[in-house]
XYZ file of N, CA and C in Angstrom:
606
model
N 14.854 15.847 -10.440
C 13.865 16.307 -10.771
C 13.146 14.867 -9.465
N 12.411 15.376 -8.899
C 11.155 14.701 -7.859
C 10.454 15.457 -7.621
N 9.830 14.255 -7.060
C 7.808 14.842 -6.990
C 7.592 13.782 -5.557
N 7.151 14.350 -5.018
C 6.487 13.447 -3.579
C 5.196 13.921 -3.123
N 4.725 12.165 -3.248
C 2.926 12.467 -3.281
C 2.543 12.579 -2.178
N 1.654 13.073 -0.954
C 1.559 12.534 0.526
C 0.699 13.516 0.587
N -0.414 12.481 1.606
C -1.472 12.620 2.163
C -2.200 11.300 3.013
N -2.814 12.136 4.164
C -3.187 11.807 5.285
C -4.929 11.366 5.177
N -5.753 10.508 6.037
C -7.005 10.691 6.482
C -7.485 10.495 7.762
N -8.733 11.008 8.589
C -8.862 10.993 9.783
C -9.557 9.288 9.910
N -9.832 8.986 9.033
C -10.561 7.404 9.034
C -8.874 6.497 9.034
N -7.872 6.874 8.561
C -6.490 5.946 8.411
C -5.323 5.662 10.172
N -6.337 5.968 10.980
C -5.792 6.532 12.357
C -5.581 5.453 12.838
N -4.517 5.072 13.924
C -4.539 3.711 14.655
C -6.086 3.551 15.279
N -6.863 3.807 15.924
C -7.614 3.700 15.886
C -8.812 3.472 15.397
N -8.542 2.863 14.529
C -9.935 3.175 13.210
C -10.340 1.105 13.278
N -11.347 1.367 13.638
C -11.979 0.087 13.670
C -13.010 -0.757 12.298
N -13.373 -1.456 12.259
C -14.439 -1.893 10.871
C -15.456 -2.638 11.150
N -16.586 -2.985 10.986
C -17.603 -3.457 10.971
C -17.321 -4.534 10.003
N -17.992 -5.905 10.610
C -17.759 -6.928 9.919
C -19.248 -6.959 8.718
N -19.992 -6.674 8.715
C -21.465 -5.977 8.466
C -21.562 -5.386 6.987
N -20.060 -4.727 6.981
C -20.034 -4.424 5.588
C -18.690 -4.546 5.223
N -18.087 -5.003 5.657
C -16.542 -6.368 5.228
C -16.890 -6.443 3.971
N -15.916 -6.532 3.166
C -15.366 -7.397 2.433
C -15.731 -8.892 2.087
N -17.010 -9.212 1.095
C -16.517 -10.607 0.559
C -15.858 -11.111 -0.543
N -15.812 -12.868 0.134
C -15.051 -13.163 -1.205
C -14.798 -14.808 -0.865
N -14.651 -15.223 -2.497
C -14.258 -16.492 -1.872
C -12.604 -17.031 -1.379
N -13.021 -18.286 -0.821
C -11.398 -18.315 -0.256
C -11.156 -19.275 -1.558
N -9.724 -18.875 -2.010
C -9.471 -19.412 -3.220
C -8.528 -20.723 -2.635
N -8.758 -21.613 -2.461
C -8.242 -23.420 -1.920
C -6.388 -23.271 -1.444
N -6.978 -22.082 0.116
C -5.287 -21.930 0.164
C -5.770 -22.964 1.484
N -4.448 -23.786 1.650
C -4.366 -24.338 2.729
C -3.986 -24.069 3.897
N -3.258 -23.182 3.923
C -2.136 -22.519 5.005
C -2.166 -20.957 4.745
N -2.537 -20.381 5.469
C -3.017 -18.794 5.882
C -1.705 -17.743 6.421
N -1.008 -16.848 6.085
C 0.051 -16.282 6.902
C -0.708 -15.388 7.863
N 0.085 -15.560 9.224
C -0.773 -15.019 10.108
C -0.205 -13.484 10.591
N -1.030 -12.864 10.610
C -0.649 -11.419 10.435
C -0.643 -10.927 11.870
N 1.253 -11.042 12.667
C 1.735 -10.749 13.929
C 1.930 -8.859 13.778
N 1.423 -8.335 13.778
C 1.124 -6.294 14.139
C 0.296 -5.932 15.000
N 1.258 -4.982 15.681
C 0.766 -3.731 16.354
C 1.290 -2.861 16.359
N 0.257 -1.765 16.900
C 0.156 -0.352 16.631
C 0.073 -0.048 15.335
N 0.848 0.798 14.660
C 0.963 2.034 13.657
C 0.899 0.776 12.395
N 1.554 -0.719 12.490
C 1.584 -1.146 11.701
C 0.026 -1.899 11.717
N -0.416 -1.905 12.198
C -1.161 -2.636 12.256
C -2.924 -2.477 10.699
N -2.327 -0.995 10.597
C -3.460 0.046 10.168
C -3.227 -0.418 8.923
N -2.666 -1.265 8.351
C -2.469 -1.650 6.919
C -3.792 -2.132 6.880
N -4.078 -3.092 7.478
C -5.023 -4.129 7.656
C -6.042 -2.869 7.537
N -6.590 -1.891 7.582
C -7.643 -1.357 7.010
C -7.877 -0.679 6.161
N -6.462 -0.477 5.488
C -7.003 -0.341 4.145
C -6.598 -1.265 3.098
N -6.334 -2.145 3.247
C -6.707 -3.411 2.051
C -7.965 -3.659 2.445
N -8.748 -3.651 3.812
C -10.159 -3.980 3.647
C -10.846 -3.140 2.974
N -10.512 -1.763 2.823
C -11.096 -0.729 2.600
C -10.993 -1.340 0.464
N -10.406 -1.391 0.016
C -9.970 -1.744 -1.168
C -10.397 -2.443 -1.209
N -10.636 -3.881 -0.786
C -11.450 -4.935 -1.231
C -12.794 -4.600 -0.631
N -12.910 -3.969 0.291
C -15.186 -3.264 0.122
C -15.237 -2.374 -0.926
N -14.721 -1.498 -1.904
C -14.284 -0.859 -2.766
C -14.599 -1.930 -4.608
N -13.901 -2.992 -4.217
C -13.976 -4.098 -5.514
C -15.263 -4.606 -5.635
N -16.053 -4.257 -4.184
C -16.783 -5.399 -4.410
C -18.368 -4.842 -4.436
N -17.956 -2.982 -4.634
C -19.548 -2.874 -4.490
C -19.458 -2.487 -6.117
N -20.831 -2.429 -6.733
C -21.046 -1.793 -8.088
C -20.487 -0.801 -9.050
N -20.537 -0.076 -7.884
C -19.630 1.286 -9.117
C -18.192 1.320 -8.090
N -17.182 0.974 -7.904
C -16.040 0.983 -7.597
C -15.541 2.506 -7.473
N -14.582 3.024 -6.811
C -13.917 4.021 -6.183
C -12.391 3.925 -7.586
N -12.135 3.125 -6.796
C -10.602 2.565 -7.492
C -10.271 1.302 -8.050
N -11.292 -0.008 -7.461
C -11.419 -0.770 -8.120
C -10.316 -2.136 -8.260
N -9.534 -2.212 -7.145
C -8.584 -2.822 -6.603
C -8.655 -4.595 -7.496
N -8.522 -5.335 -8.284
C -8.660 -6.770 -8.309
C -8.000 -7.439 -7.325
N -6.910 -6.649 -6.504
C -6.038 -7.706 -6.412
C -6.113 -7.367 -4.339
N -6.724 -6.940 -4.281
C -6.989 -6.755 -2.908
C -7.604 -8.142 -1.709
N -8.868 -8.240 -1.905
C -9.520 -9.264 -2.238
C -8.874 -10.639 -1.803
N -8.244 -11.107 -2.997
C -7.201 -11.882 -2.833
C -5.689 -11.973 -1.699
N -5.525 -10.519 -1.775
C -4.315 -10.795 -0.268
C -5.373 -10.880 0.815
N -6.622 -10.604 0.919
C -7.579 -10.732 2.180
C -7.862 -12.368 2.433
N -7.391 -12.838 1.201
C -7.584 -14.050 1.805
C -6.730 -14.849 2.303
N -5.724 -14.707 1.959
C -4.176 -15.247 2.326
C -4.125 -15.329 3.160
N -4.300 -13.683 4.463
C -4.475 -13.617 5.334
C -5.119 -14.451 6.407
N -4.640 -14.469 8.055
C -4.993 -15.346 8.828
C -5.460 -14.251 10.011
N -6.610 -13.429 9.413
C -7.256 -12.682 10.104
C -8.459 -12.352 10.029
N -9.249 -12.460 11.015
C -10.462 -12.114 11.169
C -11.573 -10.834 10.564
N -11.960 -10.288 9.782
C -11.833 -9.456 9.591
C -13.212 -8.515 10.581
N -14.169 -9.298 10.969
C -14.923 -8.683 11.740
C -14.432 -8.248 13.265
N -13.321 -8.633 13.434
C -12.338 -7.174 14.694
C -12.404 -6.103 14.539
N -12.647 -5.490 13.277
C -12.235 -4.233 13.225
C -13.833 -3.310 12.610
N -14.315 -2.842 12.640
C -15.210 -1.804 12.475
C -14.836 -0.386 11.233
N -15.973 -0.704 10.324
C -15.264 0.956 9.639
C -16.931 1.031 9.052
N -17.220 2.542 8.616
C -18.178 2.350 7.569
C -18.261 2.481 6.414
N -19.051 2.275 5.731
C -18.460 2.396 3.831
C -18.037 3.535 3.118
N -19.102 4.697 3.779
C -18.641 5.973 3.959
C -16.496 6.425 3.580
N -16.249 5.719 5.571
C -15.238 5.738 5.471
C -14.049 4.975 4.575
N -14.375 3.988 4.223
C -13.887 3.049 3.230
C -13.556 3.821 2.012
N -15.331 4.301 1.306
C -14.997 4.697 0.536
C -13.951 6.159 -0.349
N -13.736 6.635 1.238
C -13.029 7.734 1.275
C -11.421 7.265 1.199
N -11.499 6.340 1.661
C -9.615 5.965 1.887
C -9.694 5.059 0.652
N -10.212 4.487 -0.343
C -10.660 4.123 -2.214
C -10.045 5.522 -2.999
N -10.939 6.844 -2.215
C -10.783 7.979 -2.872
C -9.384 8.480 -3.037
N -9.174 8.172 -1.692
C -7.276 8.479 -1.584
C -6.754 7.822 -2.301
N -6.647 6.968 -2.131
C -5.935 6.076 -2.806
C -5.539 6.342 -4.871
N -6.838 6.472 -4.837
C -7.391 6.888 -6.535
C -6.316 7.723 -7.099
N -6.398 9.130 -6.317
C -5.687 9.684 -6.589
C -4.139 9.545 -6.693
N -3.460 9.199 -5.275
C -2.047 8.345 -5.446
C -1.888 7.855 -6.544
N -2.750 7.352 -7.109
C -2.595 6.245 -8.234
C -2.261 7.251 -9.485
N -2.889 7.913 -9.603
C -3.657 8.763 -10.685
C -2.349 9.897 -10.880
N -1.540 10.116 -9.943
C -0.360 10.398 -9.608
C 0.024 10.384 -10.049
N 0.971 9.095 -9.261
C 1.587 8.415 -10.002
C 1.658 7.743 -11.159
N 1.050 7.324 -11.964
C 0.468 7.238 -13.789
C 1.071 8.431 -14.095
N 0.434 9.431 -13.573
C 0.716 10.892 -14.778
C 1.968 11.021 -14.975
N 2.829 10.738 -13.080
C 4.413 11.308 -13.530
C 5.169 9.795 -14.415
N 4.543 8.818 -14.401
C 5.649 7.957 -15.508
C 5.617 8.328 -16.692
N 4.135 8.139 -16.275
C 4.068 8.413 -17.908
C 4.993 9.160 -18.932
N 5.222 10.905 -18.213
C 6.226 11.824 -18.669
C 7.339 11.562 -18.478
N 7.868 10.670 -17.177
C 9.324 10.712 -16.840
C 9.273 8.946 -16.570
N 9.481 8.500 -17.470
C 9.568 6.577 -17.837
C 10.549 6.043 -17.076
N 11.919 7.115 -17.003
C 12.886 6.413 -16.074
C 13.070 7.046 -14.496
N 12.184 6.634 -14.200
C 11.742 6.830 -13.725
C 12.130 5.889 -11.644
N 12.952 6.706 -10.654
C 12.501 5.228 -9.443
C 11.543 6.150 -8.823
N 10.841 4.718 -8.193
C 9.897 5.031 -7.613
C 9.780 4.557 -6.324
N 9.693 5.247 -5.471
C 9.686 5.137 -3.345
C 8.598 4.779 -2.941
N 8.082 3.581 -2.813
C 6.847 3.632 -1.823
C 6.929 3.602 -0.809
N 7.227 4.701 0.014
C 7.753 4.913 1.708
C 5.791 3.940 2.428
N 5.926 3.238 3.354
C 5.297 2.247 4.254
C 4.159 1.367 2.827
N 4.663 1.336 2.418
C 3.655 0.088 1.168
C 2.626 -0.660 1.815
N 2.851 -1.216 3.094
C 2.093 -1.847 3.288
C 1.758 -3.226 2.384
N 0.692 -3.882 2.357
C 0.241 -4.483 1.375
C -1.000 -3.876 0.098
N -0.425 -3.023 -0.268
C -0.806 -2.298 -1.094
C -0.223 -2.565 -2.549
N -1.335 -2.758 -3.762
C -0.851 -3.334 -4.736
C -0.538 -2.282 -5.942
N -0.018 -1.048 -5.706
C -0.030 0.082 -6.594
C 0.891 -0.458 -7.280
N 1.888 -1.500 -7.142
C 2.886 -1.572 -8.225
C 2.111 -2.408 -9.152
N 0.886 -3.333 -8.850
C 0.648 -3.826 -10.083
C -1.212 -3.049 -10.815
N -1.593 -2.161 -10.453
C -2.184 -1.745 -10.446
C -2.190 -0.636 -11.801
N -0.798 -0.135 -11.242
C -0.386 1.024 -11.985
C 0.936 0.584 -13.423
N 0.530 1.380 -14.806
C 1.218 0.855 -16.071
C 2.267 1.723 -16.101
N 3.553 0.658 -15.420
C 5.369 1.092 -15.664
C 6.051 0.316 -16.239
N 6.887 0.857 -17.239
C 7.573 -0.321 -17.891
C 8.650 -0.298 -17.124
N 9.547 -1.257 -18.346
C 10.909 -1.814 -18.067
C 11.820 -0.292 -17.698
N 11.991 0.464 -17.919
C 12.717 1.433 -17.333
C 12.559 2.079 -16.428
N 11.487 1.599 -15.612
C 11.004 2.273 -14.302
C 11.731 0.978 -13.175
N 12.057 1.964 -12.367
C 12.978 0.865 -10.742
C 11.610 1.220 -10.284
N 10.954 0.149 -9.421
C 10.205 0.767 -8.279
C 11.271 -0.356 -7.243
N 10.453 0.037 -5.795
C 10.863 0.103 -4.728
C 9.458 0.200 -3.524
N 9.033 -1.148 -3.172
C 8.614 -1.311 -1.906
C 8.613 -0.828 -1.115
N 8.746 -0.481 0.577
C 9.301 -0.202 1.850
C 8.328 0.101 2.422
N 8.837 -0.867 3.322
C 8.470 -0.672 5.201
C 8.956 -1.371 5.629
N 8.111 -1.109 6.970
C 9.310 -2.089 8.260
C 9.434 -3.439 7.902
N 10.492 -4.039 8.465
C 11.057 -5.251 8.293
C 9.676 -6.409 8.356
N 8.901 -6.605 9.655
C 8.009 -7.212 10.105
C 6.491 -7.463 8.907
N 6.212 -5.943 7.955
C 5.095 -5.636 6.978
C 6.104 -6.348 6.217
N 7.347 -6.446 5.667
C 7.896 -6.694 4.718
C 8.183 -8.054 4.352
N 7.919 -9.021 5.709
C 8.260 -10.380 5.436
C 6.469 -10.531 5.438
N 5.770 -10.342 5.684
C 4.427 -10.443 5.506
C 4.151 -10.159 4.484
N 4.100 -9.130 3.580
C 4.117 -9.159 2.208
C 4.672 -9.863 1.174
N 5.937 -10.391 1.501
C 6.614 -11.873 1.118
C 6.367 -12.785 1.067
N 5.183 -12.896 1.937
C 3.914 -13.834 2.289
C 2.679 -14.415 1.296
N 2.253 -12.894 0.664
C 1.418 -13.382 -0.017
C 1.056 -12.072 -1.142
N 2.273 -11.808 -1.425
C 2.403 -10.836 -2.361
C 3.505 -11.330 -3.484
N 3.577 -10.927 -4.837
C 4.986 -11.111 -5.272
C 6.211 -10.771 -4.533
N 7.014 -11.183 -4.994
C 8.401 -10.424 -4.539
C 9.121 -9.944 -5.655
N 8.714 -10.333 -6.814
C 9.380 -10.236 -8.173
C 8.199 -10.250 -9.666
N 8.534 -9.196 -10.201
C 7.667 -8.833 -11.536
C 8.361 -9.134 -12.660
N 8.020 -10.360 -13.341
C 8.812 -10.579 -14.736
C 8.863 -9.622 -15.727
N 10.059 -8.858 -16.225
C 10.777 -8.234 -16.876
C 10.623 -6.620 -16.431
N 10.683 -6.860 -15.614
C 10.389 -5.177 -14.483
C 11.699 -5.350 -13.160
N 12.365 -3.631 -12.829
C 12.645 -3.865 -12.173
C 12.158 -3.731 -10.766
N 12.068 -4.663 -9.935
C 11.228 -4.460 -8.727
C 12.323 -5.125 -7.695
N 11.806 -4.466 -6.700
C 12.426 -5.099 -5.168
C 11.795 -4.508 -4.374
N 11.685 -5.265 -2.953
C 11.284 -4.510 -1.471
C 12.409 -4.110 -1.246
N 11.990 -3.560 -0.044
C 13.504 -2.948 1.343
C 12.240 -2.914 2.794
N 12.866 -3.898 3.710
C 12.544 -4.050 5.066
C 13.267 -3.163 5.981
N 12.552 -1.544 6.227
C 13.764 -0.683 6.880
C 12.852 0.038 7.682
N 13.563 0.827 8.670
C 12.529 1.877 9.009
C 12.770 3.549 8.629
N 11.971 4.031 7.586
C 12.231 4.673 6.867
C 12.686 6.428 7.643
N 12.639 6.303 8.799
C 12.982 7.297 10.078
C 14.311 7.362 10.496
N 14.565 6.395 9.734
C 16.374 6.211 9.939
C 16.888 5.994 8.860
N 17.878 6.949 8.543
C 18.025 8.129 6.838
C 19.173 7.231 6.391
N 19.896 6.353 7.134
C 20.716 5.392 6.730
C 20.168 4.833 5.239
N 18.776 4.712 5.281
C 18.461 3.806 3.847
C 18.474 3.886 2.700
N 18.489 5.608 2.601
C 18.844 6.506 1.369
C 19.808 5.800 0.755
N 20.858 5.369 1.691
C 22.509 5.597 0.951
C 22.384 4.171 0.033
N 21.176 3.259 0.520
C 21.052 2.040 -0.329
C 20.074 2.084 -1.619
N 19.605 3.300 -1.842
C 19.098 3.725 -3.175
C 19.986 4.286 -4.126
N 20.280 3.906 -4.910
C 21.063 4.051 -5.877
C 19.944 4.729 -6.697
N 20.014 5.917 -7.416
C 19.040 6.541 -8.475
C 19.799 7.216 -9.860
N 19.289 7.455 -10.901
C 19.612 7.985 -12.133
C 18.426 8.728 -13.017
N 18.391 10.044 -12.080
C 17.103 10.063 -13.294
C 16.150 10.594 -11.985
N 14.876 10.741 -12.565
C 14.546 11.477 -12.042
C 13.317 10.342 -10.465
N 13.086 10.863 -9.291
C 12.662 9.939 -8.400
C 10.938 10.064 -7.733
N 10.261 9.402 -7.551
C 8.804 9.392 -7.588
C 8.745 9.262 -5.828
N 8.539 9.985 -5.172
C 8.274 9.062 -3.681
C 7.015 9.650 -3.311
N 6.037 8.267 -2.803
C 4.791 8.031 -2.714
C 4.316 7.858 -1.348
N 4.044 8.227 -0.018
C 3.751 8.541 0.933
C 2.623 8.805 1.266
N 1.474 8.051 1.100
C 0.148 8.220 1.664
C -0.003 7.116 2.610
N -0.127 8.076 4.130
C -0.454 7.388 5.100
C 0.099 7.532 5.896
N 1.744 8.025 5.556
C 3.092 7.682 6.395
C 3.121 9.020 7.332
N 2.992 9.979 6.346
C 3.541 11.411 6.926
C 2.887 11.683 8.604
N 1.988 11.373 8.671
C 1.234 11.884 9.940
C 1.658 10.542 11.354
N 1.920 9.308 10.826
C 2.609 8.666 11.910
C 4.232 9.402 11.697
N 5.382 9.810 10.601
C 6.357 9.907 11.436
C 6.742 10.987 11.667
N 5.624 12.382 11.527
C 5.576 13.917 12.153
C 4.952 13.374 13.556
N 4.034 12.734 14.273
C 3.529 12.625 15.320
C 4.665 11.553 16.439
N 5.435 10.082 15.106
C 6.565 10.378 16.341
C 8.268 10.967 17.039
N 8.184 11.771 15.605
C 9.079 12.656 15.931
C 9.072 13.402 16.664
N 7.257 13.466 17.197
C 7.444 15.006 17.941
C 7.382 14.489 19.410
N 7.283 13.099 19.550
C 7.218 12.760 21.265
C 8.448 12.459 21.587
C-alpha cells in the first residue's frame, strides 16, 4: 500500500524572487556562526519556501503556522533582501504546504507503520510539524549539498523516532534499493515533480 503526494505551484519556480519589504522579521538567537548557503539553480529555491513559511508564521492569521521556519532562517548566512515575492505568493506556498501536511498526517493516522519518504525535503520542518509515532520511519531525502546544509541548521536525529537523512539524486533509481520497507510507504513530492519532468525532457 502506498500513497504519493504531488503538487507544484508557479511561485515555486527557479526565477521567483522575494521582496525584503515583506520578508519575515525575527530576532537573532545569539548565533555566533551562521551556515553559508552555497546552493545554485533549483536547489536554491528551497530558500523561497523557507522564507514563505517564516513570513506566514509572522502574520496575525497564519495559514500553515510553522514555528520552526524563522529559527532555521536565522541560522543561515543569507540576505533575504536578495529575493522578492509578494505576500499573496507566500500565502499560496503556505497553503500548499499545509495541504501536504494534512494529507501526510491523515495517512499516518490510519497507517502508523508507514515509511515516509520526503523527497526534495529542502529545509522543511515537516517531520517536526506532523505528529508521528515510534512505529513510523521517516527519511528526509535531497541532493547531497542540500542535506549537508540541512545538517548544520536542523536536527539530524529525533529522540525515540526512526528518523534519518539521505543525500542523493532521486533521479538516480539506485537510491531506492537503500530503502528497506515493511508496510505502507508515503511519498511526499511537494515541489519536486515539475523539476524532475523538466530535467528528463532536456
